[in-house]
Short mmCIF file of C-alpha atoms in Angstrom, two decimals:
data_model
loop_
_atom_site.label_atom_id
_atom_site.label_comp_id
_atom_site.label_asym_id
_atom_site.label_seq_id
_atom_site.Cartn_x
_atom_site.Cartn_y
_atom_site.Cartn_z
CA MET A 697 -22.32 32.51 -18.15
CA ALA A 698 -20.55 29.14 -17.89
CA LEU A 699 -18.29 27.84 -20.62
CA SER A 700 -19.40 24.73 -22.49
CA LEU A 701 -16.98 21.83 -22.64
CA LYS A 702 -16.75 22.34 -26.41
CA MET A 703 -15.70 25.98 -25.91
CA ILE A 704 -13.12 24.97 -23.32
CA ARG A 705 -11.59 22.39 -25.65
CA GLN A 706 -11.48 24.87 -28.54
CA ALA A 707 -9.70 27.40 -26.34
CA LEU A 708 -7.19 24.83 -25.12
CA LEU A 709 -6.46 23.64 -28.65
CA GLY A 710 -6.05 27.23 -29.77
CA GLY A 711 -3.48 28.24 -27.19
CA GLY A 712 -3.83 26.60 -23.80
CA LEU A 713 -5.05 27.97 -20.50
CA ALA A 714 -3.79 31.47 -21.27
CA CYS A 715 -6.13 31.59 -24.27
CA LEU A 716 -9.01 30.24 -22.18
CA ALA A 717 -8.45 32.90 -19.56
CA LEU A 718 -9.07 35.59 -22.19
CA LEU A 719 -12.57 34.38 -22.96
CA PRO A 720 -15.16 36.73 -21.44
CA GLN A 721 -17.30 33.83 -20.23
CA ALA A 722 -14.48 32.66 -17.98
CA ALA A 723 -14.33 36.02 -16.24
CA ASN A 724 -18.09 35.96 -15.67
CA ALA A 725 -18.34 32.45 -14.23
CA GLY A 726 -18.31 33.99 -10.75
CA THR A 727 -17.43 31.20 -8.31
CA LEU A 728 -15.53 33.62 -6.09
CA ASP A 729 -18.50 36.00 -6.03
CA ASP A 730 -20.83 33.09 -5.23
CA VAL A 731 -18.63 32.00 -2.34
CA ARG A 732 -18.41 35.52 -0.94
CA GLN A 733 -22.15 36.11 -1.20
CA ARG A 734 -22.87 32.78 0.45
CA GLY A 735 -20.35 33.54 3.19
CA THR A 736 -18.88 30.05 3.18
CA LEU A 737 -16.80 27.79 0.93
CA ASN A 738 -18.50 24.51 0.02
CA CYS A 739 -15.73 21.94 0.04
CA GLY A 740 -16.13 18.28 -0.93
CA VAL A 741 -14.22 15.80 1.24
CA SER A 742 -14.27 12.06 1.87
CA GLN A 743 -16.86 10.42 4.09
CA GLY A 744 -14.19 9.64 6.65
CA LEU A 745 -10.52 8.83 6.06
CA PHE A 746 -8.13 9.08 9.02
CA GLY A 747 -5.56 11.78 8.49
CA PHE A 748 -7.30 13.29 5.46
CA SER A 749 -10.87 14.14 6.39
CA GLU A 750 -12.64 12.92 9.51
CA ARG A 751 -15.40 14.32 11.70
CA ASN A 752 -15.39 13.88 15.48
CA SER A 753 -18.36 13.39 17.79
CA ASN A 754 -18.78 17.17 18.06
CA GLY A 755 -19.09 17.50 14.29
CA GLN A 756 -15.64 19.10 13.92
CA TRP A 757 -13.63 18.19 10.84
CA SER A 758 -9.87 17.62 10.67
CA GLY A 759 -7.30 16.23 8.27
CA PHE A 760 -4.95 17.02 5.40
CA ASP A 761 -7.73 17.65 2.86
CA VAL A 762 -9.79 19.56 5.41
CA ASP A 763 -6.85 21.86 6.15
CA PHE A 764 -6.53 22.67 2.45
CA CYS A 765 -10.18 23.76 2.41
CA ARG A 766 -9.54 25.98 5.41
CA ALA A 767 -6.53 27.52 3.69
CA VAL A 768 -8.69 28.46 0.67
CA ALA A 769 -11.29 29.96 2.99
CA GLY A 770 -8.54 31.83 4.81
CA ALA A 771 -7.26 33.31 1.56
CA ILE A 772 -10.76 34.50 0.62
CA PHE A 773 -12.28 35.56 3.93
CA GLY A 774 -9.31 35.89 6.26
CA ASP A 775 -11.16 33.25 8.29
CA GLY A 776 -10.45 29.54 7.86
CA THR A 777 -13.62 28.52 9.68
CA LYS A 778 -15.89 29.73 6.87
CA VAL A 779 -16.10 26.30 5.25
CA THR A 780 -19.04 23.94 4.84
CA PHE A 781 -17.70 20.39 4.48
CA VAL A 782 -19.65 18.09 2.16
CA PRO A 783 -18.80 14.38 2.63
CA LEU A 784 -18.83 12.50 -0.68
CA SER A 785 -18.26 8.94 -1.83
CA ALA A 786 -15.74 8.21 -4.57
CA SER A 787 -18.49 7.56 -7.09
CA GLU A 788 -20.39 10.81 -6.46
CA ARG A 789 -17.53 13.27 -5.89
CA PHE A 790 -17.04 14.46 -9.49
CA ASP A 791 -20.76 14.74 -10.21
CA ALA A 792 -21.15 16.86 -7.07
CA LEU A 793 -18.46 19.21 -8.37
CA ARG A 794 -19.87 19.41 -11.89
CA GLU A 795 -23.39 20.01 -10.53
CA LYS A 796 -22.08 22.91 -8.37
CA LYS A 797 -22.97 21.28 -5.08
CA ILE A 798 -19.43 22.12 -4.04
CA ASP A 799 -16.94 24.83 -5.05
CA VAL A 800 -13.79 22.74 -4.72
CA LEU A 801 -13.09 19.04 -4.29
CA SER A 802 -10.39 18.25 -1.73
CA ARG A 803 -10.84 14.51 -1.46
CA ASN A 804 -7.68 12.40 -2.02
CA SER A 805 -8.43 12.29 -5.76
CA THR A 806 -5.95 11.22 -8.42
CA TRP A 807 -5.28 13.64 -11.27
CA THR A 808 -5.71 11.80 -14.58
CA LEU A 809 -6.18 12.83 -18.20
CA ASP A 810 -9.54 11.10 -18.44
CA ARG A 811 -10.93 12.89 -15.40
CA GLU A 812 -9.69 16.30 -16.50
CA ALA A 813 -10.45 16.15 -20.23
CA GLY A 814 -13.43 13.83 -20.00
CA LEU A 815 -15.29 15.38 -17.08
CA GLY A 816 -14.65 19.09 -17.69
CA LEU A 817 -12.54 19.52 -14.55
CA LEU A 818 -9.22 21.14 -13.73
CA PHE A 819 -6.84 19.84 -11.08
CA ALA A 820 -5.16 22.65 -9.18
CA GLY A 821 -1.69 21.21 -8.71
CA ILE A 822 -0.47 18.09 -6.90
CA ASN A 823 -0.53 18.39 -3.11
CA PHE A 824 0.24 14.76 -2.25
CA HIS A 825 2.46 12.44 -4.31
CA ASP A 826 1.04 8.98 -3.65
CA GLY A 827 0.99 5.54 -5.23
CA GLN A 828 -1.26 2.48 -5.19
CA GLY A 829 -0.34 -0.25 -2.73
CA PHE A 830 -1.65 -3.40 -1.08
CA LEU A 831 -2.87 -4.23 2.42
CA VAL A 832 -2.61 -7.89 3.43
CA ARG A 833 -3.19 -9.88 6.58
CA ARG A 834 0.04 -10.56 8.42
CA ASP A 835 -0.63 -14.29 8.57
CA LYS A 836 -0.44 -14.40 4.76
CA LYS A 837 3.30 -13.87 5.28
CA ALA A 838 3.64 -11.95 2.01
CA VAL A 839 6.50 -9.50 1.73
CA SER A 840 5.99 -8.50 -1.90
CA ALA A 841 3.05 -7.80 -4.17
CA LEU A 842 4.53 -10.35 -6.57
CA GLU A 843 3.43 -13.04 -4.11
CA LEU A 844 -0.26 -12.18 -4.51
CA ASP A 845 -1.06 -14.45 -7.45
CA LYS A 846 -4.56 -15.98 -7.34
CA SER A 847 -5.65 -13.54 -4.62
CA ARG A 848 -9.11 -12.13 -4.01
CA VAL A 849 -8.69 -8.35 -4.08
CA CYS A 850 -11.04 -5.83 -2.42
CA VAL A 851 -11.24 -2.44 -4.12
CA GLN A 852 -13.63 0.50 -4.03
CA GLN A 853 -15.77 1.31 -7.06
CA GLY A 854 -15.18 4.62 -8.81
CA THR A 855 -11.46 4.77 -8.01
CA THR A 856 -8.35 4.47 -10.17
CA ALA A 857 -7.36 1.49 -8.00
CA VAL A 858 -9.70 -0.81 -9.95
CA ALA A 859 -7.83 -0.40 -13.24
CA GLY A 860 -4.53 -0.20 -11.35
CA ALA A 861 -5.05 -3.62 -9.80
CA GLU A 862 -6.14 -5.15 -13.09
CA ASP A 863 -3.10 -3.71 -14.86
CA PHE A 864 -0.70 -4.94 -12.17
CA PHE A 865 -1.86 -8.54 -12.20
CA ARG A 866 -2.06 -8.70 -15.99
CA THR A 867 1.37 -7.09 -16.46
CA ASN A 868 2.97 -9.59 -14.07
CA SER A 869 1.21 -12.62 -15.59
CA MET A 870 -0.75 -13.23 -12.42
CA THR A 871 -4.46 -13.77 -11.88
CA ALA A 872 -6.75 -12.26 -9.28
CA GLU A 873 -10.43 -12.01 -8.47
CA ILE A 874 -11.15 -8.28 -8.32
CA LYS A 875 -14.12 -7.65 -6.01
CA THR A 876 -15.52 -4.11 -6.02
CA PHE A 877 -17.56 -2.44 -3.28
CA PRO A 878 -19.58 0.80 -3.29
CA ASP A 879 -17.64 2.70 -0.62
CA SER A 880 -14.53 2.56 1.55
CA ALA A 881 -16.40 1.28 4.63
CA ARG A 882 -17.82 -1.70 2.76
CA THR A 883 -14.46 -2.41 1.13
CA LEU A 884 -12.69 -2.49 4.50
CA ALA A 885 -15.47 -4.59 6.05
CA ALA A 886 -15.10 -7.16 3.28
CA PHE A 887 -11.35 -7.34 3.86
CA GLU A 888 -11.83 -7.72 7.61
CA ALA A 889 -14.48 -10.42 7.08
CA LYS A 890 -11.97 -12.29 4.89
CA GLU A 891 -14.09 -11.99 1.77
CA CYS A 892 -10.79 -10.92 0.21
CA ASP A 893 -7.13 -11.71 0.82
CA VAL A 894 -5.93 -8.26 -0.21
CA MET A 895 -7.19 -4.68 -0.17
CA THR A 896 -5.83 -2.08 -2.56
CA THR A 897 -6.02 1.70 -2.87
CA ASP A 898 -3.57 4.60 -2.51
CA SER A 899 -0.84 3.76 -0.02
CA SER A 900 -1.79 6.69 2.22
CA GLY A 901 -5.38 5.45 2.28
CA LEU A 902 -4.24 1.97 3.26
CA HIS A 903 -2.33 3.36 6.25
CA ALA A 904 -5.50 5.18 7.29
CA GLU A 905 -7.92 2.30 6.71
CA ARG A 906 -5.69 -0.19 8.55
CA LEU A 907 -6.22 1.79 11.75
CA LYS A 908 -9.97 1.13 11.55
CA LEU A 909 -9.52 -2.65 11.80
CA ALA A 910 -10.41 -4.30 15.11
CA LYS A 911 -6.78 -5.49 15.24
CA PRO A 912 -4.66 -3.15 13.10
CA GLY A 913 -1.52 -5.10 13.96
CA ASP A 914 -2.87 -8.14 12.13
CA ALA A 915 -2.51 -6.36 8.77
CA VAL A 916 0.44 -4.80 7.00
CA VAL A 917 0.89 -2.41 4.07
CA LEU A 918 3.31 -3.98 1.60
CA PRO A 919 6.22 -1.77 0.47
CA ASP A 920 5.39 -2.13 -3.23
CA ILE A 921 4.06 0.96 -5.05
CA ILE A 922 2.51 -0.04 -8.36
CA SER A 923 1.41 3.29 -9.82
CA LYS A 924 1.71 7.06 -9.75
CA GLU A 925 -1.22 8.58 -7.86
CA PRO A 926 -0.84 12.39 -7.89
CA LEU A 927 -3.52 13.59 -5.49
CA ALA A 928 -4.83 17.07 -6.21
CA PRO A 929 -7.74 19.40 -5.42
CA ALA A 930 -10.14 19.87 -8.33
CA VAL A 931 -12.50 22.55 -9.61
CA ARG A 932 -14.82 22.94 -12.59
CA ALA A 933 -13.19 23.98 -15.86
CA ASP A 934 -15.69 26.79 -16.51
CA ASP A 935 -14.06 29.37 -14.22
CA ILE A 936 -10.36 29.95 -14.82
CA ALA A 937 -10.22 32.81 -12.30
CA TRP A 938 -11.43 30.45 -9.55
CA TYR A 939 -9.08 27.70 -10.70
CA THR A 940 -6.19 30.17 -10.47
CA ILE A 941 -7.11 31.08 -6.88
CA VAL A 942 -7.30 27.47 -5.73
CA ARG A 943 -4.09 26.56 -7.55
CA TRP A 944 -2.17 29.47 -6.02
CA VAL A 945 -3.39 28.70 -2.51
CA ASN A 946 -1.89 25.25 -3.06
CA PHE A 947 1.36 26.83 -4.25
CA ALA A 948 1.33 29.33 -1.37
CA LEU A 949 1.30 26.58 1.26
CA ILE A 950 4.36 24.97 -0.34
CA ASN A 951 6.17 28.29 -0.78
CA ALA A 952 5.42 29.19 2.83
CA GLU A 953 7.29 26.13 4.07
CA GLU A 954 10.24 26.95 1.80
CA LEU A 955 10.28 30.56 3.09
CA GLY A 956 9.92 29.51 6.73
CA VAL A 957 6.52 31.18 7.10
CA THR A 958 4.32 29.34 9.61
CA ALA A 959 0.94 29.84 11.24
CA ALA A 960 2.74 31.07 14.35
CA ASN A 961 5.04 33.63 12.68
CA ALA A 962 2.76 34.86 9.87
CA ASP A 963 2.30 38.28 11.51
CA GLU A 964 6.06 38.61 11.86
CA ALA A 965 6.48 37.67 8.19
CA ALA A 966 4.30 40.64 7.29
CA ARG A 967 7.08 42.88 8.69
CA SER A 968 9.91 41.11 6.86
CA THR A 969 12.35 43.09 4.71
CA LYS A 970 13.28 40.06 2.55
CA PRO A 971 12.03 40.62 -1.02
CA ASP A 972 10.59 37.11 -1.50
CA VAL A 973 8.81 37.20 1.86
CA LYS A 974 7.47 40.71 1.18
CA ARG A 975 5.94 39.55 -2.10
CA PHE A 976 4.47 36.51 -0.35
CA ALA A 977 3.08 38.63 2.47
CA GLY A 978 1.57 41.16 0.07
CA THR A 979 3.56 44.14 1.31
CA GLU A 980 5.20 44.42 -2.11
CA GLY A 981 3.51 43.96 -5.48
CA GLU A 982 -0.18 43.64 -6.31
CA PHE A 983 -0.50 39.87 -6.55
CA GLY A 984 -3.56 39.64 -4.34
CA ARG A 985 -5.42 42.15 -6.49
CA LYS A 986 -4.67 40.10 -9.60
CA LEU A 987 -6.34 37.12 -7.93
CA GLY A 988 -9.28 39.19 -6.75
CA LEU A 989 -8.14 38.76 -3.14
CA SER A 990 -6.64 40.93 -0.42
CA PRO A 991 -2.89 41.71 -0.44
CA ALA A 992 -2.37 39.35 2.51
CA TRP A 993 -4.17 36.38 0.88
CA ALA A 994 -1.21 34.01 1.17
CA LEU A 995 -0.52 34.87 4.81
CA GLN A 996 -4.21 34.44 5.57
CA ALA A 997 -4.11 30.95 4.03
CA VAL A 998 -1.12 29.99 6.17
CA LYS A 999 -2.66 31.46 9.33
CA ALA A 1000 -5.77 29.34 8.71
CA SER A 1001 -3.99 25.99 8.38
CA GLY A 1002 -0.22 26.33 8.62
CA ASN A 1003 2.25 25.80 5.79
CA TYR A 1004 2.46 22.57 3.80
CA GLY A 1005 4.92 20.94 6.20
CA GLU A 1006 2.76 21.79 9.21
CA ILE A 1007 -0.33 20.35 7.52
CA PHE A 1008 1.49 17.16 6.47
CA GLU A 1009 3.15 16.43 9.80
CA ARG A 1010 0.08 17.22 11.89
CA ASN A 1011 -2.23 14.95 9.93
CA VAL A 1012 -0.29 12.14 8.27
CA GLY A 1013 3.40 12.52 9.16
CA VAL A 1014 5.70 10.20 11.09
CA ASN A 1015 4.50 11.50 14.47
CA SER A 1016 0.82 11.20 13.57
CA ARG A 1017 -1.35 8.09 13.83
CA LEU A 1018 -0.63 7.25 10.20
CA GLY A 1019 3.14 7.57 10.51
CA ILE A 1020 3.78 8.28 6.81
CA PRO A 1021 7.31 9.55 5.96
CA ARG A 1022 7.49 12.69 3.81
CA GLY A 1023 9.30 10.80 1.04
CA LEU A 1024 8.54 12.38 -2.34
CA ASN A 1025 6.50 15.00 -0.51
CA GLN A 1026 9.63 16.63 0.87
CA LEU A 1027 10.49 20.04 -0.52
CA TRP A 1028 12.78 19.92 -3.54
CA LEU A 1029 15.45 21.53 -1.33
CA ASN A 1030 15.35 18.48 0.95
CA GLY A 1031 15.47 15.73 -1.64
CA GLY A 1032 11.78 15.51 -2.48
CA ILE A 1033 9.88 16.62 -5.59
CA LEU A 1034 7.55 19.16 -3.94
CA TYR A 1035 8.01 22.39 -5.86
CA ALA A 1036 5.86 25.47 -6.42
CA PRO A 1037 6.18 28.49 -8.71
CA PRO A 1038 7.19 31.62 -6.80
CA VAL A 1039 4.99 34.58 -5.98
CA ARG A 1040 6.51 37.22 -8.22
#
C-alpha cells in the first residue's frame, strides 16, 4: 500500500525520515520486490545529453547518469546490465516517476524544495555539484554574463534554468527576452539558428550541448556560475526502503573512490583485512541484509560501473569530450565537497 502525500508530510512533521520509515505502509511499498520480479530496473534518463546519457547506433546507452543506473542494478542483481533505460524530456520526467513508469530518475535533475515537497519525491543525495551558466557565440565577444543585457535567451521549458535566468537578469538590473522551448534539441536548434543570442542551462549541460553544434568552436561557455544546481537521482516518497537503497548506492560509489576500491580491484577488496574495506565489501557486518540486498551489494555496484571517480572521468572529466574539471566534485580529501557517510 502506497503512502499518501498527506501521510508522508504528517510523518515528516512528526519526526523526520526516521519516523516515516517506521510506518508499515512504507515497508509494504515494494519497489525492490517489483524490480526483482520484473528482472530489470526501469531507469529514467535524458533523451540524449553527451556525457550523461546517450544511445549509440546499436542502441547501447552510456554516460554519467546511465552508469549510476547500472550501479543500482549491480547492487540489486549483481549484474549492471539489468536496466531498461527510459528516455524522458524535462517536462515529463517527474510525472513518469510519480506514475511508476520508472523506478528511479537519473536525469541531470536539480534537487529543490519545491520538487521534493511539492511533487512527493525524494532526492537520494547529490552526485554532481553543478551551477547554471551561459553559452554564447564567440563573435559576441562577451567574457562575462554581466555583458548580456538586452539579450535573447534560449532556455528549455520545465527546467530550473527558466527561473534562474529571470532571477539573474532582474537581480543585476538587466533586461532579457526569455524564449522557452519544449526540449533540449529545439533549444539548441534555436540558438544555432540565431533565434537567441544566449543559451542557458546547467554548466555541464552547456559543455555537452556545445559539442552538438555544427561548429562547436564558434561558441563558448562563459565562466560565470549564477546558481547552485545540485544534481541528484530521485525516487518516489512512498517507499523509504527503496529510497534508502538508491541513496546508499550513491554513497557507496563515493566511498569506494575514497577507499581506493575500483571496478578492476573489487574482487581483491573482498579479501582485504582493513576494517573499513571489510565493512564496505560485506565481509564484516550485516549492512547488506539491512538494505534487503546481498552482503556484497556495494562491491557489486562498483563492479557494474566503477567508483565515483571512474564514472566522472570516463564520461565528463578533463580527458573526455566534455573536458569538465572535477572542481567541487573532488573528494573532500582533495579539496572538493564530495562527501558520503561511511558504511558502518
